């Protein structure tokens, strides 16, 4: 009896991922550490001074974590309800946060009780920040107002009520101590100067603004809202420079690296996109488990912290640099040790011992070897194989068709199995490498299960999807054939013109030769 030959899976060439310096750099982070918080993480802020602890605002608590600690080293919990937007001052000694009851609390990082409490907002305060002079605080709340406070006297300096919806984000200029920016759900970004009684500039973002960011130079402003990240020139009165639409869902947070050359954006689509600030193209991307609400990068770019809607804090640290080449290495065997004996030719008196090679068969090969066609098809219809290696599923179907047992393997299936089978066929039948096999499979499935059409809404729905997929592909092929006909006509026209020109040149040459001979 001949030995069983495993199913040959046709390998298709894959386009290799382009490896750039950014790819290598952003891949240089360790496996993330996950920390569970009490609620959705709405704000993460790193201390600007060593050892670069970071404050995490979630539920009614503010937790302070060390860079490498998995447990909070300090907790502020003096809030009657939810806390929002805990932000460090530039010297890292004070921390300000808003709350659900409309009050703003100012904490000393080394203490527990609030140093100051600012009352003035009538609704929750989602935005709190320090001006660069370190003595004033700006805030924004759901009462549509943006206020400026004096830290020493705990009094309100000025209140702006220009927004017409919730004020949810903002930032302060590091160049001018009187300038701060707020973003609102009324689709606008407003720039305020503490020396004036109204906003200095208004920018229309076009969607509810979730996050704003100023470049360190103060000249460029970035706003995020909806699926868009937009960059504005503040020095030219808010002129739009570029609009980025690389996310599939709402962008919730923005962040810059320490050099200002990379812009990071987090979104509800579970991705963090990294842009170059020179070309504004995506240079790398991170994928997370759930929707992202907050994002922060440590001042030395050593740590990336991401807060998600399910209360999980995802922390990534950079891998330590490799040791210098001068360090002593364990001596490795010489190259000749590995190749010793490989070129030896056995002599006539030598007795050769061949090492038997054990062949390991996969599950579907074992089932095919024992002629269990239906179970072999079930083995390759498992979700991991269908999603990641569909070529294996198609190869087994092709082998069953070659054996003549494909129809019997497809028959006798329940509603769930038919649904799974039709889902795979409808999704992959339009791929050229799978089309010849899957068209045959679809034809057999239609013949086998045609009598039961109308008895199951799930199966009927999958048949409709298959019909739509094939109909769209036929329309697409017809359009391509039309384009191909147009191109053939154009190429034929160019060829005729070229041939005509050559014939003219030849005829002119012959005439000239005849005339020359006559004159001679």
XYZ file of C-alpha atoms in Angstrom:
520
model
C 0.000 0.000 0.000
C 1.403 3.402 -0.979
C 2.171 5.880 1.787
C -0.302 8.724 2.328
C 0.720 12.041 0.785
C -0.339 15.116 2.789
C -2.548 17.773 1.235
C -0.508 20.302 -0.714
C -1.427 23.830 0.347
C -0.614 26.339 -2.352
C 1.485 29.140 -0.955
C 0.758 32.629 -2.268
C 3.396 35.347 -2.088
C 2.729 37.984 0.537
C 3.846 41.564 0.366
C 6.417 42.136 3.056
C 5.865 44.891 5.571
C 8.054 47.899 4.990
C 10.501 48.136 7.868
C 11.453 51.722 8.675
C 13.314 53.384 11.503
C 9.970 54.311 13.065
C 8.836 50.699 12.917
C 11.967 49.536 14.704
C 11.730 52.331 17.270
C 8.068 51.867 18.226
C 8.451 48.102 18.301
C 11.135 48.591 20.903
C 8.592 48.548 23.734
C 8.126 45.576 26.030
C 5.000 43.477 26.368
C 2.403 45.750 28.028
C 1.495 45.615 31.704
C -2.244 45.867 32.352
C -3.690 47.466 35.483
C -7.381 47.365 36.331
C -8.964 50.629 37.497
C -12.374 51.224 39.133
C -13.907 52.806 36.026
C -13.196 54.216 32.586
C -9.854 56.054 32.517
C -10.673 59.600 31.382
C -7.239 61.223 31.882
C -3.560 60.277 32.211
C -0.939 62.927 32.949
C 2.799 62.508 33.538
C 4.684 64.604 36.047
C 7.092 66.925 34.169
C 9.906 66.275 36.686
C 11.744 63.047 37.617
C 10.924 60.320 38.569
C 8.074 60.969 36.093
C 5.173 59.504 38.043
C 1.803 59.660 36.312
C -1.681 60.495 37.566
C -4.618 58.358 36.440
C -8.162 59.702 36.799
C -10.865 57.032 36.891
C -14.224 56.937 38.657
C -14.035 58.962 41.905
C -10.300 58.468 42.475
C -6.977 59.798 41.300
C -4.171 57.265 41.505
C -0.483 58.199 41.326
C 1.698 55.458 39.859
C 5.458 55.194 39.719
C 6.917 54.509 36.313
C 7.450 50.803 37.010
C 4.927 50.234 39.791
C 1.779 48.183 39.242
C 0.148 49.439 42.429
C -0.665 53.110 43.135
C 1.866 54.828 45.367
C -0.696 57.489 46.326
C -4.455 57.936 46.050
C -6.668 61.031 46.189
C -10.255 60.033 46.904
C -11.811 63.161 48.442
C -14.476 63.383 45.757
C -18.202 63.029 46.344
C -18.710 61.862 42.767
C -16.669 61.217 39.615
C -13.326 63.009 39.180
C -12.048 64.341 35.864
C -8.851 65.585 34.227
C -6.197 65.413 36.961
C -3.319 67.572 35.661
C 0.162 68.291 37.023
C 1.666 71.749 37.292
C 4.962 72.325 35.450
C 6.995 71.860 38.639
C 5.205 68.583 39.487
C 4.296 69.734 43.014
C 0.589 70.514 42.543
C -2.252 68.563 40.986
C -5.625 69.998 39.923
C -8.769 68.047 39.038
C -12.417 68.704 38.196
C -15.413 66.813 39.496
C -18.998 65.850 38.726
C -20.401 68.345 41.265
C -18.786 71.328 39.495
C -15.968 71.999 41.959
C -12.216 72.076 41.252
C -9.769 70.619 43.772
C -6.101 71.541 44.091
C -3.842 68.965 45.758
C -0.287 68.983 47.018
C 1.352 65.835 45.655
C 2.920 65.154 49.060
C -0.363 65.618 50.962
C -3.852 64.100 50.982
C -6.469 66.778 51.633
C -7.168 69.477 48.990
C -5.198 72.717 49.417
C -7.826 74.766 47.588
C -11.340 74.219 46.317
C -12.738 76.438 43.582
C -16.521 76.827 43.324
C -18.147 78.534 40.360
C -19.270 76.000 37.806
C -22.861 74.826 38.017
C -22.259 71.557 36.160
C -19.490 68.926 35.896
C -15.984 70.206 35.160
C -14.149 68.086 32.574
C -11.270 70.472 31.852
C -8.656 71.741 34.309
C -5.163 73.031 33.552
C -2.424 75.367 34.752
C -1.249 78.452 32.887
C 2.498 78.575 32.313
C 2.983 81.229 35.036
C 2.042 78.474 37.592
C -0.219 80.826 39.586
C -3.468 80.569 37.646
C -5.821 77.741 36.696
C -8.217 77.581 33.752
C -11.250 75.307 33.627
C -14.146 74.333 31.385
C -17.436 72.694 32.281
C -20.727 71.360 31.022
C -22.308 74.737 31.850
C -20.675 76.011 28.596
C -18.322 78.345 30.520
C -14.521 78.657 30.601
C -13.151 80.198 33.799
C -9.812 81.521 35.006
C -8.866 81.195 38.700
C -6.218 82.634 40.999
C -4.524 79.916 43.054
C -3.363 82.093 45.948
C -6.781 83.598 46.751
C -8.942 80.734 45.344
C -11.081 83.304 43.519
C -12.415 83.564 40.003
C -10.556 86.081 37.826
C -12.766 85.994 34.729
C -15.422 83.786 33.180
C -16.033 83.310 29.441
C -19.414 82.015 28.231
C -18.874 81.937 24.488
C -19.294 78.214 23.861
C -22.790 76.892 23.175
C -22.172 73.310 24.302
C -20.077 71.283 26.741
C -16.435 72.356 27.128
C -14.498 69.108 27.306
C -10.849 69.794 26.456
C -8.181 72.470 26.456
C -4.526 73.325 26.851
C -2.320 76.278 27.828
C 0.393 77.985 25.822
C 3.949 77.478 27.076
C 5.133 80.590 25.270
C 2.575 83.102 26.559
C 1.397 82.860 30.190
C -1.953 84.546 29.375
C -3.080 82.313 26.504
C -5.137 79.132 26.795
C -7.325 77.176 24.386
C -10.602 75.324 24.876
C -12.478 72.833 22.698
C -16.203 72.230 22.878
C -18.958 69.983 21.604
C -20.283 73.010 19.675
C -17.628 72.090 17.031
C -15.419 75.092 17.833
C -11.975 75.691 19.299
C -11.499 79.069 20.974
C -8.282 80.823 21.908
C -8.517 83.086 24.980
C -6.177 85.772 26.283
C -6.535 86.475 29.996
C -5.960 90.188 29.286
C -9.117 90.438 27.145
C -12.794 89.943 27.964
C -13.584 87.759 24.955
C -11.956 85.089 22.812
C -9.165 86.152 20.486
C -9.710 83.493 17.821
C -12.361 80.912 16.932
C -11.707 77.840 14.794
C -14.481 75.696 13.308
C -13.486 72.037 13.574
C -16.686 70.629 12.087
C -17.279 67.923 14.726
C -17.569 67.807 18.539
C -14.038 68.519 19.757
C -12.639 65.816 22.060
C -9.019 66.967 22.410
C -6.782 69.922 21.562
C -3.023 70.276 21.609
C -0.538 73.110 21.131
C 2.938 72.525 19.754
C 5.748 73.710 22.078
C 6.457 76.654 19.749
C 2.869 77.845 20.130
C 2.420 78.320 16.405
C 0.570 75.107 15.498
C -2.658 73.866 17.017
C -4.050 70.335 16.694
C -7.719 69.510 17.263
C -9.409 66.096 17.324
C -13.105 65.398 16.930
C -15.172 62.886 15.029
C -12.856 60.825 12.819
C -10.668 63.828 12.029
C -7.394 65.184 13.376
C -6.801 68.704 12.060
C -3.707 70.878 12.226
C -4.124 74.676 12.245
C -1.695 77.573 11.940
C -2.494 79.790 14.922
C -0.163 82.551 13.702
C -2.189 82.898 10.481
C -5.504 83.323 12.230
C -6.393 79.635 12.402
C -5.649 78.580 8.822
C -6.178 74.869 8.207
C -2.911 73.161 7.232
C -3.902 69.505 7.040
C -6.874 67.277 7.854
C -6.133 63.665 8.775
C -8.747 60.914 8.545
C -6.944 57.709 9.482
C -9.295 56.490 12.224
C -12.587 54.655 11.739
C -14.272 56.010 14.870
C -14.144 59.102 17.092
C -10.646 60.333 18.017
C -10.590 60.896 21.780
C -7.033 61.928 22.728
C -3.836 63.482 21.390
C -0.230 63.467 22.536
C 3.197 64.671 21.360
C 6.534 63.004 21.951
C 9.345 64.829 23.723
C 10.932 66.186 20.524
C 7.627 67.255 18.957
C 8.413 65.264 15.807
C 5.741 62.594 16.347
C 2.031 63.104 17.010
C 0.008 60.322 18.648
C -3.779 59.978 18.462
C -6.037 57.475 20.237
C -9.530 56.530 19.121
C -12.602 54.479 19.914
C -11.562 52.178 17.042
C -8.952 50.660 19.446
C -5.957 52.086 17.580
C -3.208 54.549 18.407
C -1.836 56.182 15.256
C 1.601 57.802 15.175
C 2.145 60.604 12.636
C 5.266 62.357 11.456
C 4.858 66.095 12.064
C 6.780 66.890 8.886
C 4.751 64.842 6.384
C 1.673 64.080 8.575
C 1.691 60.493 7.380
C 1.124 57.490 9.649
C 4.501 55.953 10.467
C 3.286 53.336 12.944
C 0.165 52.050 14.661
C -0.674 50.239 17.909
C -3.710 48.001 18.340
C -5.493 47.599 21.690
C -8.239 45.378 23.082
C -10.987 47.987 23.600
C -11.826 51.609 22.843
C -9.272 54.200 23.966
C -10.209 57.247 26.064
C -6.851 58.645 27.171
C -3.207 58.510 26.165
C 0.064 59.817 27.577
C 3.753 59.553 26.742
C 6.420 60.075 29.395
C 8.728 63.128 29.046
C 11.641 60.892 27.979
C 9.466 58.707 25.686
C 10.288 55.707 27.862
C 6.693 54.816 28.738
C 3.384 54.800 26.833
C 0.239 54.641 28.987
C -3.207 54.114 27.447
C -6.524 54.227 29.321
C -9.528 52.356 27.974
C -13.294 52.356 28.395
C -13.317 49.082 30.343
C -11.112 50.567 33.081
C -7.905 48.835 31.980
C -4.652 50.767 32.044
C -2.158 49.552 29.439
C 1.479 50.434 30.220
C 4.376 49.836 27.819
C 8.035 50.422 28.727
C 10.932 50.693 26.339
C 13.325 47.771 26.250
C 16.721 48.490 27.801
C 19.532 49.202 25.388
C 21.822 46.324 24.504
C 25.166 46.130 26.252
C 28.213 47.435 24.461
C 30.307 45.137 22.319
C 33.224 45.492 24.728
C 31.461 43.384 27.315
C 32.788 39.866 27.598
C 30.872 37.334 25.547
C 30.827 33.629 25.978
C 33.174 32.099 23.460
C 31.317 30.256 20.715
C 32.614 27.125 18.955
C 34.504 27.690 15.741
C 32.701 27.456 12.409
C 34.532 24.274 11.488
C 32.879 22.565 14.455
C 29.464 22.912 12.835
C 30.459 21.803 9.342
C 32.659 18.932 10.447
C 31.738 15.726 8.641
C 29.186 17.283 6.298
C 31.358 16.755 3.214
C 32.485 13.238 4.167
C 31.825 10.691 1.435
C 31.144 7.134 2.701
C 33.529 4.443 1.540
C 32.604 1.021 0.301
C 33.306 -0.728 3.618
C 31.351 1.869 5.651
C 27.950 0.935 7.040
C 25.541 3.904 6.667
C 22.819 4.383 9.262
C 19.981 6.603 8.067
C 17.955 8.408 10.688
C 14.237 7.861 10.090
C 12.325 11.073 9.552
C 9.065 11.113 11.469
C 6.315 12.770 9.501
C 3.796 14.677 11.591
C 0.381 14.890 9.982
C -2.122 17.595 10.749
C -5.592 16.818 11.978
C -7.245 17.132 8.572
C -4.571 14.935 6.965
C -5.184 12.190 9.534
C -8.910 12.350 8.847
C -8.376 12.283 5.080
C -6.033 9.308 5.437
C -8.822 7.412 7.193
C -11.376 8.571 4.527
C -13.434 10.678 6.972
C -14.320 13.385 4.486
C -16.991 15.207 6.501
C -14.847 15.405 9.645
C -11.849 16.597 7.607
C -13.965 19.448 6.245
C -15.153 20.269 9.780
C -11.526 20.438 10.938
C -10.661 23.177 8.423
C -13.878 25.140 9.036
C -12.758 26.106 12.522
C -12.572 29.924 12.926
C -8.771 30.174 13.472
C -8.072 28.297 10.228
C -10.786 30.046 8.186
C -9.711 33.522 9.278
C -5.919 33.268 9.263
C -5.164 30.448 6.776
C -8.084 30.211 4.336
C -5.790 28.573 1.790
C -5.775 25.429 3.979
C -9.578 25.248 3.925
C -9.664 25.669 0.150
C -6.895 23.088 -0.341
C -8.883 20.469 1.611
C -12.022 21.291 -0.415
C -10.016 20.857 -3.614
C -8.659 17.503 -2.422
C -12.166 16.305 -1.550
C -13.382 17.370 -4.996
C -10.491 15.468 -6.607
C -11.487 12.367 -4.663
C -15.134 12.822 -5.627
C -16.329 13.030 -1.988
C -16.934 16.782 -1.746
C -20.702 16.529 -2.242
C -21.094 13.916 0.498
C -18.918 16.011 2.854
C -21.095 19.080 2.263
C -24.388 17.230 2.714
C -26.177 16.442 5.964
C -25.224 19.587 7.874
C -27.313 21.489 10.388
C -28.248 25.175 10.292
C -25.167 26.379 12.182
C -22.723 24.444 9.987
C -24.388 25.593 6.750
C -24.266 29.192 8.020
C -20.518 28.844 8.737
C -19.877 27.270 5.337
C -21.815 29.919 3.404
C -20.129 32.723 5.355
C -16.705 31.443 4.319
C -17.695 30.950 0.666
C -19.376 34.379 0.384
C -16.326 36.103 1.865
C -13.608 34.301 -0.102
C -15.242 33.514 -3.451
C -14.214 36.901 -4.875
C -10.499 36.235 -4.268
C -8.955 35.143 -7.592
C -6.781 32.444 -6.025
C -9.848 30.753 -4.446
C -12.515 31.460 -7.092
C -12.190 28.239 -9.219
C -12.637 25.946 -6.203
C -15.222 27.987 -4.293
C -17.479 28.464 -7.325
C -17.742 24.667 -7.516
C -18.404 24.495 -3.758
C -21.092 27.197 -3.979
C -22.746 25.325 -6.877
C -22.848 22.103 -4.852
C -24.195 23.813 -1.732
C -26.966 25.422 -3.777
C -27.951 22.057 -5.301
C -27.890 20.221 -1.966
C -29.757 22.746 0.190
C -32.139 24.212 -2.383
C -35.101 22.135 -1.057
C -34.743 23.668 2.445
C -34.579 27.308 1.290
C -37.189 29.314 3.181
C -37.105 27.148 6.312
C -34.280 29.042 8.054
C -33.922 32.819 8.112
C -30.179 32.546 8.899
C -29.428 30.277 5.919
C -31.591 32.416 3.617
C -29.674 35.505 4.684
C -26.340 33.834 3.882
C -27.603 32.737 0.439
C -28.579 36.370 -0.264
C -25.113 37.541 0.809
C -23.535 34.985 -1.515
C -25.764 36.146 -4.360
C -24.865 39.801 -3.733
C -21.126 39.022 -3.553
C -21.185 37.120 -6.845
C -23.381 39.803 -8.483
C -20.993 42.578 -7.456
C -18.011 40.594 -8.718
C -19.731 39.988 -12.092
C -20.477 43.719 -12.434
C -16.896 44.505 -11.523
C -15.560 42.052 -14.121
C -17.853 43.533 -16.794
C -16.537 47.035 -16.042
C -12.962 45.750 -16.246
C -13.682 44.115 -19.605
C -15.082 47.410 -20.897
C -11.940 49.223 -19.739
C -9.811 46.507 -21.313
C -11.663 46.963 -24.625
C -11.048 50.724 -24.497
C -7.348 50.159 -23.829
C -7.079 47.653 -26.697
C -8.653 50.213 -29.037
C -6.195 52.897 -27.922
C -3.195 50.582 -28.318
C -4.410 49.511 -31.787
C -4.748 53.181 -32.807
C -1.198 53.950 -31.660
C 0.152 50.923 -33.545
C -1.605 51.921 -36.802
C -0.242 55.455 -36.581
C 3.270 54.152 -36.074
C 2.976 51.724 -39.025
C 1.624 54.506 -41.280
C 4.558 56.780 -40.417
C 7.045 54.007 -41.216
C 5.375 53.291 -44.585
C 5.472 57.003 -45.491
C 9.178 57.166 -44.692
C 9.876 54.065 -46.773
C 7.888 55.352 -49.766
C 9.651 58.716 -49.621
C 13.020 56.990 -49.565
C 12.182 54.872 -52.639
C 10.993 57.944 -54.584
C 14.175 59.820 -53.779
C 16.332 56.892 -54.971
C 14.421 56.657 -58.269
C 14.759 60.409 -58.874
C 18.510 60.265 -58.124
C 19.024 57.432 -60.601
C 17.185 59.322 -63.312
C 19.297 62.435 -62.802
C 22.439 60.345 -62.974
